[in-house]
mmCIF file of C-alpha atoms in Angstrom:
data_model
loop_
_atom_site.group_PDB
_atom_site.id
_atom_site.type_symbol
_atom_site.label_atom_id
_atom_site.label_comp_id
_atom_site.label_asym_id
_atom_site.label_seq_id
_atom_site.Cartn_x
_atom_site.Cartn_y
_atom_site.Cartn_z
ATOM 1 C CA MET A 1 -10.734 3.842 14.441
ATOM 2 C CA SER A 2 -12.351 4.277 17.749
ATOM 3 C CA THR A 3 -13.117 7.701 19.132
ATOM 4 C CA LEU A 4 -11.798 10.434 16.889
ATOM 5 C CA GLU A 5 -11.854 14.132 17.329
ATOM 6 C CA ASN A 6 -12.422 16.435 14.380
ATOM 7 C CA ARG A 7 -8.762 17.467 14.361
ATOM 8 C CA ASP A 8 -7.781 13.827 13.837
ATOM 9 C CA LEU A 9 -10.003 13.518 10.777
ATOM 10 C CA ASP A 10 -7.716 15.841 8.810
ATOM 11 C CA LYS A 11 -5.155 13.029 8.684
ATOM 12 C CA TYR A 12 -7.501 10.620 6.917
ATOM 13 C CA ALA A 13 -8.500 10.554 3.259
ATOM 14 C CA THR A 14 -12.088 11.191 2.276
ATOM 15 C CA ILE A 15 -13.904 9.124 -0.330
ATOM 16 C CA HIS A 16 -13.843 12.203 -2.595
ATOM 17 C CA PHE A 17 -10.055 12.532 -2.176
ATOM 18 C CA CYS A 18 -9.617 8.857 -3.100
ATOM 19 C CA ARG A 19 -11.701 9.314 -6.247
ATOM 20 C CA LYS A 20 -9.590 12.337 -7.222
ATOM 21 C CA MET A 21 -6.415 10.303 -6.705
ATOM 22 C CA ALA A 22 -7.837 7.535 -8.905
ATOM 23 C CA THR A 23 -8.623 10.066 -11.649
ATOM 24 C CA GLU A 24 -5.126 11.517 -11.371
ATOM 25 C CA ALA A 25 -3.643 8.013 -11.583
ATOM 26 C CA LYS A 26 -5.670 7.275 -14.711
ATOM 27 C CA ILE A 27 -4.567 10.484 -16.420
ATOM 28 C CA ASN A 28 -0.883 9.904 -15.616
ATOM 29 C CA ARG A 29 -1.025 6.121 -16.121
ATOM 30 C CA LEU A 30 0.205 5.449 -12.589
ATOM 31 C CA TRP A 31 -0.917 3.181 -9.771
ATOM 32 C CA ILE A 32 -1.911 4.111 -6.233
ATOM 33 C CA ASN A 33 0.326 2.828 -3.460
ATOM 34 C CA VAL A 34 -1.047 2.713 0.089
ATOM 35 C CA GLY A 35 1.469 1.186 2.471
ATOM 36 C CA LYS A 36 2.268 -2.220 0.987
ATOM 37 C CA GLU A 37 -0.880 -2.392 -1.153
ATOM 38 C CA TRP A 38 -1.017 -1.434 -4.840
ATOM 39 C CA TYR A 39 -4.203 -0.432 -6.678
ATOM 40 C CA THR A 40 -5.062 0.500 -10.239
ATOM 41 C CA HIS A 41 -7.223 3.550 -10.855
ATOM 42 C CA GLU A 42 -10.213 1.190 -11.123
ATOM 43 C CA GLU A 43 -9.513 -0.732 -7.906
ATOM 44 C CA PHE A 44 -8.711 2.187 -5.604
ATOM 45 C CA PRO A 45 -12.210 3.732 -5.273
ATOM 46 C CA GLN A 46 -13.586 0.261 -4.485
ATOM 47 C CA ALA A 47 -10.879 -0.288 -1.876
ATOM 48 C CA ALA A 48 -11.674 3.113 -0.366
ATOM 49 C CA GLU A 49 -15.352 2.147 -0.113
ATOM 50 C CA ARG A 50 -14.379 -1.103 1.636
ATOM 51 C CA ASN A 51 -12.179 0.811 4.076
ATOM 52 C CA LYS A 52 -14.703 3.418 5.155
ATOM 53 C CA ASN A 53 -14.573 4.722 8.683
ATOM 54 C CA THR A 54 -17.590 3.358 10.549
ATOM 55 C CA LEU A 55 -18.102 6.500 12.631
ATOM 56 C CA TYR A 56 -17.500 8.990 9.823
ATOM 57 C CA PRO A 57 -18.742 7.416 6.569
ATOM 58 C CA PHE A 58 -17.255 10.075 4.269
ATOM 59 C CA TYR A 59 -13.770 9.220 5.546
ATOM 60 C CA THR A 60 -11.620 6.154 4.944
ATOM 61 C CA THR A 61 -9.146 4.431 7.225
ATOM 62 C CA TYR A 62 -6.324 5.472 4.864
ATOM 63 C CA LEU A 63 -3.928 8.117 6.109
ATOM 64 C CA ILE A 64 -3.405 10.834 3.496
ATOM 65 C CA GLU A 65 0.372 10.659 3.929
ATOM 66 C CA ASP A 66 0.345 6.936 3.028
ATOM 67 C CA ILE A 67 -1.387 7.418 -0.338
ATOM 68 C CA LYS A 68 1.075 7.893 -3.187
ATOM 69 C CA LEU A 69 0.909 7.804 -6.980
ATOM 70 C CA ARG A 70 3.731 5.666 -8.328
ATOM 71 C CA ASP A 71 4.880 3.822 -11.397
ATOM 72 C CA PRO A 72 4.937 0.132 -10.397
ATOM 73 C CA ARG A 73 7.520 -0.685 -13.051
ATOM 74 C CA THR A 74 10.202 1.045 -10.967
ATOM 75 C CA ILE A 75 9.360 -1.058 -7.918
ATOM 76 C CA ILE A 76 9.819 -4.418 -9.663
ATOM 77 C CA GLU A 77 13.607 -4.052 -9.664
ATOM 78 C CA LYS A 78 13.639 -3.285 -5.932
ATOM 79 C CA MET A 79 11.404 -6.285 -5.277
ATOM 80 C CA ASN A 80 13.708 -8.523 -7.312
ATOM 81 C CA LEU A 81 16.690 -7.387 -5.218
ATOM 82 C CA ARG A 82 14.763 -8.085 -2.030
ATOM 83 C CA VAL A 83 13.827 -11.564 -3.276
ATOM 84 C CA GLU A 84 17.468 -12.259 -4.151
ATOM 85 C CA HIS A 85 18.530 -11.298 -0.609
ATOM 86 C CA ILE A 86 15.869 -13.557 0.872
ATOM 87 C CA ILE A 87 16.991 -16.459 -1.323
ATOM 88 C CA GLN A 88 20.622 -15.885 -0.309
ATOM 89 C CA ALA A 89 19.670 -15.874 3.375
ATOM 90 C CA ARG A 90 17.653 -19.069 2.892
ATOM 91 C CA ASP A 91 20.550 -20.767 1.097
ATOM 92 C CA GLU A 92 22.959 -19.732 3.847
ATOM 93 C CA PHE A 93 20.597 -21.084 6.509
ATOM 94 C CA LEU A 94 20.144 -24.334 4.568
ATOM 95 C CA ARG A 95 23.928 -24.713 4.292
ATOM 96 C CA LYS A 96 24.299 -24.246 8.069
ATOM 97 C CA VAL A 97 21.566 -26.802 8.792
ATOM 98 C CA LYS A 98 23.115 -29.390 6.461
ATOM 99 C CA GLU A 99 26.543 -28.771 7.942
ATOM 100 C CA TYR A 100 25.226 -29.166 11.480
ATOM 101 C CA TYR A 101 23.429 -32.451 10.777
ATOM 102 C CA LYS A 102 26.260 -34.154 8.853
#
């Protein structure tokens, strides 16, 4: 983050907020999802420390709206479907390539 005004800081998670989310995740046996990254309750405070804002050290570069508590077991099925679609697309492309170079 470059130059931020105080009103912009409200969008970003503080280190304290991240620790509270980690505690909540531990109590509810959930994981913390930030964008495409997944963290356990032990990993998230460390990740927050690594992603501190250089100008405002009590803030992270994580947007509050991106931080969610989720059960990763429900995501596995969605990931499997996505992988299946990718494999189908690859197989279709491979078939076209083989057909073209016969």
